[in-house]
PDB file of C-alpha atoms in Angstrom:
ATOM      1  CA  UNK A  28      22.337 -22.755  11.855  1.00  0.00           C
ATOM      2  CA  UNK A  29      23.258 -24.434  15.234  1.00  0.00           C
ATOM      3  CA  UNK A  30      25.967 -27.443  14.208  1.00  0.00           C
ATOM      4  CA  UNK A  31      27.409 -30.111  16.533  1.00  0.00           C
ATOM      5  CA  UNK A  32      30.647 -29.117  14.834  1.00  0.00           C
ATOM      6  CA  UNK A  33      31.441 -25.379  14.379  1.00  0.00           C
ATOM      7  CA  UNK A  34      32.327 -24.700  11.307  1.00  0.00           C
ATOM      8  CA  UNK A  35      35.945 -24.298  10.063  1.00  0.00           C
ATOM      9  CA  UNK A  36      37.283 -21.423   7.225  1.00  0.00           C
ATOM     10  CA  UNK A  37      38.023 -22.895   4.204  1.00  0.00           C
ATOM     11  CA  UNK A  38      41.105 -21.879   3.020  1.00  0.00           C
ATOM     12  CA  UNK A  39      43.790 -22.369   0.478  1.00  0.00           C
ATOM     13  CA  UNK A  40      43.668 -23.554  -3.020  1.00  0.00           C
ATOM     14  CA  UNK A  41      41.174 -26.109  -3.220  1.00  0.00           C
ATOM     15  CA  UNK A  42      39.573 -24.119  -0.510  1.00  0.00           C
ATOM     16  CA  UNK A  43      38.670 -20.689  -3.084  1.00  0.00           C
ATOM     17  CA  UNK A  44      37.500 -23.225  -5.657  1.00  0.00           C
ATOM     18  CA  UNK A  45      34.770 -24.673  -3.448  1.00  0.00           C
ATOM     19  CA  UNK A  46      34.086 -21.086  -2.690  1.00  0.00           C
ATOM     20  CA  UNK A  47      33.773 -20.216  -5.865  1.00  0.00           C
ATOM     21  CA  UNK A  48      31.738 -23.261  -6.990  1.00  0.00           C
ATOM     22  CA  UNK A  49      29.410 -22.938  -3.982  1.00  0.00           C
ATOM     23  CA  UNK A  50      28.737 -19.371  -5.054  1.00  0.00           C
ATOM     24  CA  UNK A  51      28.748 -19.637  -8.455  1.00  0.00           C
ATOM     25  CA  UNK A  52      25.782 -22.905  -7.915  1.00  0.00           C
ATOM     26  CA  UNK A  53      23.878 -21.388  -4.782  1.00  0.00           C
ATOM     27  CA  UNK A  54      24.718 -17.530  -4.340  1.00  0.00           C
ATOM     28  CA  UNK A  55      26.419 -18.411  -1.128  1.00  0.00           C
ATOM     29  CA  UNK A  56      29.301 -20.670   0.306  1.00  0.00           C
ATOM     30  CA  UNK A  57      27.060 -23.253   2.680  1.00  0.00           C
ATOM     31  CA  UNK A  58      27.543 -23.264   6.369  1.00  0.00           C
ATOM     32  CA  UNK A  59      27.888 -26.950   6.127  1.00  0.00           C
ATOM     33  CA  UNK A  60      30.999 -26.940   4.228  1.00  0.00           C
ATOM     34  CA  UNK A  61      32.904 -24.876   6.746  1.00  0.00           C
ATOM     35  CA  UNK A  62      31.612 -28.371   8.359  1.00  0.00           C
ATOM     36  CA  UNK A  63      33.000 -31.226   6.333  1.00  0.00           C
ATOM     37  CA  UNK A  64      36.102 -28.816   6.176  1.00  0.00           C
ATOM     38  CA  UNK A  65      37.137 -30.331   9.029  1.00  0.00           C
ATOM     39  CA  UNK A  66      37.907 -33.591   7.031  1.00  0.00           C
ATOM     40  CA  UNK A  67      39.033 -32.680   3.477  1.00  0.00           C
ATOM     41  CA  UNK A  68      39.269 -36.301   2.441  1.00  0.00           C
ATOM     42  CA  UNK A  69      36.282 -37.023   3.275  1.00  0.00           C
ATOM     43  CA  UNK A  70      34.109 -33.762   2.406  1.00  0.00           C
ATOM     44  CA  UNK A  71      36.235 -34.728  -1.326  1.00  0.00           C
ATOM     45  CA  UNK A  72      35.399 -38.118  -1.379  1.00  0.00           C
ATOM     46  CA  UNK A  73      31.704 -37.390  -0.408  1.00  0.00           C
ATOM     47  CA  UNK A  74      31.460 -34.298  -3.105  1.00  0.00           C
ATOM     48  CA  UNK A  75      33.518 -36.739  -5.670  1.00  0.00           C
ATOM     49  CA  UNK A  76      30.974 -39.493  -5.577  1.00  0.00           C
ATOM     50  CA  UNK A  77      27.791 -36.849  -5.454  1.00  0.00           C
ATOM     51  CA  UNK A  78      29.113 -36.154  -8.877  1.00  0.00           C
ATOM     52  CA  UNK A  79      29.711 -39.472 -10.022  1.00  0.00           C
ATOM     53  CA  UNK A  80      25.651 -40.115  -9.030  1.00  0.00           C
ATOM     54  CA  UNK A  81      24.468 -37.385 -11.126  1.00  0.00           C
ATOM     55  CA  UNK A  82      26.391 -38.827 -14.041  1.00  0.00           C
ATOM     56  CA  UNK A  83      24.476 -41.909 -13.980  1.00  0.00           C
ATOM     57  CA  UNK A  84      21.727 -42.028 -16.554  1.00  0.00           C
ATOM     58  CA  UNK A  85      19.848 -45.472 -16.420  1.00  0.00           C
ATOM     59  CA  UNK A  86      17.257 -44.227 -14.025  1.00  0.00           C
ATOM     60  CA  UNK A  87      15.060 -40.742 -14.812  1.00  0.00           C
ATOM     61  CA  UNK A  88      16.207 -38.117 -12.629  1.00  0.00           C
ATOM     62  CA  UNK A  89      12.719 -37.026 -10.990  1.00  0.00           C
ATOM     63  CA  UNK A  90      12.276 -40.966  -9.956  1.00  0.00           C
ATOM     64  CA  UNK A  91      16.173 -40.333  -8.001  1.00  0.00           C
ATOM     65  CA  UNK A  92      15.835 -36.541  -6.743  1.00  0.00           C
ATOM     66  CA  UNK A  93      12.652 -37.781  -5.868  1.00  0.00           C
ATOM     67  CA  UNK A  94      13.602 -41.000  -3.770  1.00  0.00           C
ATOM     68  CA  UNK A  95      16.372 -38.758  -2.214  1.00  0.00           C
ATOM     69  CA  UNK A  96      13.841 -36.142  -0.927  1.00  0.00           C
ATOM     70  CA  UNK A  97      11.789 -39.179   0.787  1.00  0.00           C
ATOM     71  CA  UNK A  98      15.152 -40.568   2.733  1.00  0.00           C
ATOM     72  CA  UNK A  99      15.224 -36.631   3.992  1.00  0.00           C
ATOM     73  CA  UNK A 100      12.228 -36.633   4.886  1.00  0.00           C
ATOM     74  CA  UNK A 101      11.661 -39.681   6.413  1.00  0.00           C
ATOM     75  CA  UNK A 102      15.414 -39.005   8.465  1.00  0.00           C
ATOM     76  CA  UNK A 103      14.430 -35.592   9.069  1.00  0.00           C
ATOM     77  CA  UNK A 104      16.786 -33.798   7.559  1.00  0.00           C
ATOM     78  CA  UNK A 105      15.587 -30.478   6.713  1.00  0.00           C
ATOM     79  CA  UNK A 106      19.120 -29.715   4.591  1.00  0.00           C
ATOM     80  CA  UNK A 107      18.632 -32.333   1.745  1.00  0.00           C
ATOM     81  CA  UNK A 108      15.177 -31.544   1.238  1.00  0.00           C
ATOM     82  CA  UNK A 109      15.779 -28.014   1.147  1.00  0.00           C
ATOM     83  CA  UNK A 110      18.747 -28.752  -1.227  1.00  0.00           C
ATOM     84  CA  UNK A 111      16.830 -31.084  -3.198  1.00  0.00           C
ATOM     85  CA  UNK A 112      13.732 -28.981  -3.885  1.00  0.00           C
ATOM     86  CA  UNK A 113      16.215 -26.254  -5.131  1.00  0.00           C
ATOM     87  CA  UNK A 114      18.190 -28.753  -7.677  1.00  0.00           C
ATOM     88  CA  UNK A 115      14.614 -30.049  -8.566  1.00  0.00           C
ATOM     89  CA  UNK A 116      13.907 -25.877  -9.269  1.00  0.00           C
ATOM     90  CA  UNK A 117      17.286 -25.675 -11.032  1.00  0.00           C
ATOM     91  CA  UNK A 118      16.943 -28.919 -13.505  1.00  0.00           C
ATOM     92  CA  UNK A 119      13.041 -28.044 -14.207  1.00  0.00           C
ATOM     93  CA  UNK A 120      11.634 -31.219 -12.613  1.00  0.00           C
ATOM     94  CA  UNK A 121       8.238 -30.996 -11.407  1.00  0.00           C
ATOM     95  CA  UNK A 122       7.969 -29.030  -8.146  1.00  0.00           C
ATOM     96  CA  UNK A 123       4.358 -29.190  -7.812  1.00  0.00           C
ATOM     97  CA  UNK A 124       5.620 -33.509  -6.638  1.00  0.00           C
ATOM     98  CA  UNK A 125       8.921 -32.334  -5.290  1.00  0.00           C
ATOM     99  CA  UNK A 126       7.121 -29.807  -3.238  1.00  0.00           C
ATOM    100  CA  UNK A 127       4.710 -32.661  -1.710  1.00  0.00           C
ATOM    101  CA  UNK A 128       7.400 -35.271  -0.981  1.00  0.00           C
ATOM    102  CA  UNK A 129       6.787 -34.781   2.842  1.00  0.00           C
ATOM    103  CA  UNK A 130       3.601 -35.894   2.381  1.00  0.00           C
ATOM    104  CA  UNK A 131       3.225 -38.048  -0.347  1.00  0.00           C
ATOM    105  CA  UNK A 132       0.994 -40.736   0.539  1.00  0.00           C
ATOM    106  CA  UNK A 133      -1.898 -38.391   1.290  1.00  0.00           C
ATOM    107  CA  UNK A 134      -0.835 -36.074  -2.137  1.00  0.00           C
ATOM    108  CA  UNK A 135      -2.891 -37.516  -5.017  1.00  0.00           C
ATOM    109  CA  UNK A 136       0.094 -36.119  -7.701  1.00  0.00           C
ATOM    110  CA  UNK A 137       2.302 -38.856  -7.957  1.00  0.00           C
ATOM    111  CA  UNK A 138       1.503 -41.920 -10.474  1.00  0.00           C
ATOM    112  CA  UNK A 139       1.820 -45.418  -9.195  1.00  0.00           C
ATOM    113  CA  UNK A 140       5.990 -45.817 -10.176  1.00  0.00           C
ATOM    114  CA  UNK A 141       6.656 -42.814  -8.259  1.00  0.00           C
ATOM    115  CA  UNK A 142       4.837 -44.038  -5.363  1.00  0.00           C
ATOM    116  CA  UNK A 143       6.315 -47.677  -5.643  1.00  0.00           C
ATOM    117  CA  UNK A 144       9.855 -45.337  -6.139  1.00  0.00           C
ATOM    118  CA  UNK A 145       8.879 -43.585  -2.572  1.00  0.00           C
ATOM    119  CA  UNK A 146       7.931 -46.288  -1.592  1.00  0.00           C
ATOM    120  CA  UNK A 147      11.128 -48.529  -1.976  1.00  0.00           C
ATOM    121  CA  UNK A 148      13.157 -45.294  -0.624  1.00  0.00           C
ATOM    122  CA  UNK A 149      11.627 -45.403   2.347  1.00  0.00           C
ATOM    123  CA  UNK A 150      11.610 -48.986   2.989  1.00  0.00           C
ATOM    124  CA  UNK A 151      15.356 -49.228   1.970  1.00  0.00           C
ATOM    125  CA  UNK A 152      15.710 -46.549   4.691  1.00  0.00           C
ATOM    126  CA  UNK A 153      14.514 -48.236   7.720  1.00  0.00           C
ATOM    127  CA  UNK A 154      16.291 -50.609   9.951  1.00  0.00           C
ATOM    128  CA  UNK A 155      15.715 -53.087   9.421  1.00  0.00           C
ATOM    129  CA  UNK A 156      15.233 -52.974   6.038  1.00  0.00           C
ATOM    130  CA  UNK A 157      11.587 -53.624   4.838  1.00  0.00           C
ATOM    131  CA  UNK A 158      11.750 -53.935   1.436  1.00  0.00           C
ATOM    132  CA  UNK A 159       9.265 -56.638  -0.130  1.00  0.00           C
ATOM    133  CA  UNK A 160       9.832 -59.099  -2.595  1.00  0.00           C
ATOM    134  CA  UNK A 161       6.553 -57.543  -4.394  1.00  0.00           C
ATOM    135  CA  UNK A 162       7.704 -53.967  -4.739  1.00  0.00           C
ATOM    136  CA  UNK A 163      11.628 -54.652  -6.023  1.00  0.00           C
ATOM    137  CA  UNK A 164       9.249 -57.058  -8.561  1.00  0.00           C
ATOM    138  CA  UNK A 165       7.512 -54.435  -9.865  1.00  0.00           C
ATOM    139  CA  UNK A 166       9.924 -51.776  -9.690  1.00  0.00           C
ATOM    140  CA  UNK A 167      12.025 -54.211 -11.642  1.00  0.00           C
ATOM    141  CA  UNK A 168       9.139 -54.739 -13.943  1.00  0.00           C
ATOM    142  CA  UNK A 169       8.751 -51.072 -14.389  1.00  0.00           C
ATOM    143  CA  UNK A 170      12.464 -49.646 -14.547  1.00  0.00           C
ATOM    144  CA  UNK A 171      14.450 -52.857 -15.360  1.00  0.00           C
ATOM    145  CA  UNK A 172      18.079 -54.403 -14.000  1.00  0.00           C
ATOM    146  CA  UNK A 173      20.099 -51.502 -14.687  1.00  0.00           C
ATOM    147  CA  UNK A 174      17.779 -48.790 -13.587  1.00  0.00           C
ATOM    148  CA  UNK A 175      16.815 -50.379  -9.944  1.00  0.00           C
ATOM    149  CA  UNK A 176      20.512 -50.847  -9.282  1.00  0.00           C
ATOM    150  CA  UNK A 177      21.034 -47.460 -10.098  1.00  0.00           C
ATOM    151  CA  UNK A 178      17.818 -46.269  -7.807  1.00  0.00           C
ATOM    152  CA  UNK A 179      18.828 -48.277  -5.083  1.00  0.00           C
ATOM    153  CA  UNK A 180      22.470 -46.961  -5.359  1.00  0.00           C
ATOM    154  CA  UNK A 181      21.133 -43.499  -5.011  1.00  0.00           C
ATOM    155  CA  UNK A 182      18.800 -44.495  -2.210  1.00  0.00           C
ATOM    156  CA  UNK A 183      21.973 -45.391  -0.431  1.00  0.00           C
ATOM    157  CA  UNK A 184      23.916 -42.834  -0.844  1.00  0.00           C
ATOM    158  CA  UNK A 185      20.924 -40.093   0.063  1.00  0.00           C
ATOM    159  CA  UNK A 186      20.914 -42.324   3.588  1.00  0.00           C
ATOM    160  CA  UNK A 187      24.790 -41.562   4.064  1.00  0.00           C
ATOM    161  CA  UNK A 188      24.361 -37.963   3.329  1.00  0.00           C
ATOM    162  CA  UNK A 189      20.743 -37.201   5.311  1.00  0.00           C
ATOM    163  CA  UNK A 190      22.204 -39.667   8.282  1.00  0.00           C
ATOM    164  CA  UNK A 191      25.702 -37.409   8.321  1.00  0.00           C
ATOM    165  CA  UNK A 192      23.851 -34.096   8.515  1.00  0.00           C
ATOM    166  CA  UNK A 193      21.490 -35.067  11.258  1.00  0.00           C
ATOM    167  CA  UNK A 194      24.197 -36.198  13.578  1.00  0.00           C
ATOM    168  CA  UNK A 195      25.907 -33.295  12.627  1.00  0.00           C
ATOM    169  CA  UNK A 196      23.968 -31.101  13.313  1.00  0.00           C
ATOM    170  CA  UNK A 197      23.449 -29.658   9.679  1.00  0.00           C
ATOM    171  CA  UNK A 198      20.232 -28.095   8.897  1.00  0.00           C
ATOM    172  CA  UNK A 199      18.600 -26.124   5.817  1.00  0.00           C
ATOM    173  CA  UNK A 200      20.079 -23.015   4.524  1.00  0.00           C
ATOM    174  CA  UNK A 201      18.045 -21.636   2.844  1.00  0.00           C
ATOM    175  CA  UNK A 202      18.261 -22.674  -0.631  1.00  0.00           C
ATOM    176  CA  UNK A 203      15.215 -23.089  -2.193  1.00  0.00           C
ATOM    177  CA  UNK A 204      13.768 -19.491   0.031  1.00  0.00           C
ATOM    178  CA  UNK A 205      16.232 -18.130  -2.091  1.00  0.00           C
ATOM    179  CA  UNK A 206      14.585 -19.111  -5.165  1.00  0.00           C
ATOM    180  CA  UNK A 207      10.964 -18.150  -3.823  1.00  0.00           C
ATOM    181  CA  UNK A 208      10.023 -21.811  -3.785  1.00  0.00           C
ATOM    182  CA  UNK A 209       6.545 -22.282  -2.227  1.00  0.00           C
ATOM    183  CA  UNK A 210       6.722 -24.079   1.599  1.00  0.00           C
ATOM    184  CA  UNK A 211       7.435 -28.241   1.279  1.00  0.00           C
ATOM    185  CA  UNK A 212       4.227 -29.683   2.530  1.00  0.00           C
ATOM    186  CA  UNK A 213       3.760 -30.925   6.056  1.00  0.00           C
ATOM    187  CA  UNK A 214       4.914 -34.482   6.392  1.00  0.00           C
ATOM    188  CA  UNK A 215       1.922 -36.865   7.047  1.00  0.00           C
ATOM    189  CA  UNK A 216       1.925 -39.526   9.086  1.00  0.00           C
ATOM    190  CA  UNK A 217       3.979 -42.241   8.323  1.00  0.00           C
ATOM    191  CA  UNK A 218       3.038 -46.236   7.428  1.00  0.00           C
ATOM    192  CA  UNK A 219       7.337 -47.006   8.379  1.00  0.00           C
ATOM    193  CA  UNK A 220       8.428 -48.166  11.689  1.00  0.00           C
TER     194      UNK A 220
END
């Protein structure tokens, strides 16, 4: 991996218990946190909040690990979707439609809420912002109040994260290799500006 930053040694208390966290969750302390190192506050605030997220329970949790993969791949960044195919692995969500995410407009797995869910990630992920009136409608319709709010809360945080790693630098590590996870698909062509 070729960062913008180098990466710093983590060190100290708090330091060994990311180590030992990272190890104990992927088999290997990432690259990237030598990384956010570099910023404790914020690499705690980010981590703090990417707890808080999973927590949340109003929205199912393919429809969220699923809009996260399609802000990676739509903002390129090869870490998350790595990352999130392996959590997808590790909390037994489908990975025959995690797998496809890259290209899932031209993959005939996904029913029509996951689509309208890819759908609204992308098109919350684009500046501007193109989401329609018609799709929040239905994905309102579909999910209701609390679990849109939650979706699009996810959808925003996934564009912090994938945004941060590409300027950074920050690219996939390997996790879901690790796992013998077959290839993510191609990405497609795209119907976002």
């Amino acid at each position: 991996m070729t960062t913008r930053i180098p990466a710093a040694e983590i060190t100290g208390f708090y330091g060994a218990l990311i180590k030992k966290f990272s190890t104990k969750m992927f088999g290997k302390v990432p690259e990237s946190l030598g990384v956010m190192w570099h910023n404790q506050p914020v690499l705690k605030a980010s981590m703090g909040f990417g707890q808080k997220l999973q927590k949340w329970n109003s929205c199912d949790e393919s429809l969220k690990s699923y809009a996260h993969m399609a802000v990676a791949s739509l903002i390129g960044c090869s870490w998350c979707l790595d990352f999130n195919y392996f959590m997808a692995h590790n909390h037994g969500l489908d990975l025959d439609k995690a797998q496809q995410i890259p290209r899932w407009r031209d993959s005939g797995v996904f029913t029509p809420l996951e689509r309208d869910v890819l759908e609204y990630a992308e098109a919350m992920s684009t500046t501007p912002v193109i989401v329609t009136d018609e799709l929040a409608a239905r994905l309102l319709e579909q999910l209701g109040a609390p679990a849109l709010v939650e979706l699009t809360s996810v959808i925003g945080y996934a564009n912090l994260t994938t945004r941060g790693n590409v300027a950074l630098g920050i690219e996939s590590e390997g996790f879901a290799d690790a796992c013998g996870l077959k290839p993510l698909a191609v990405p497609s062509g795209r119907g976002v500006a």
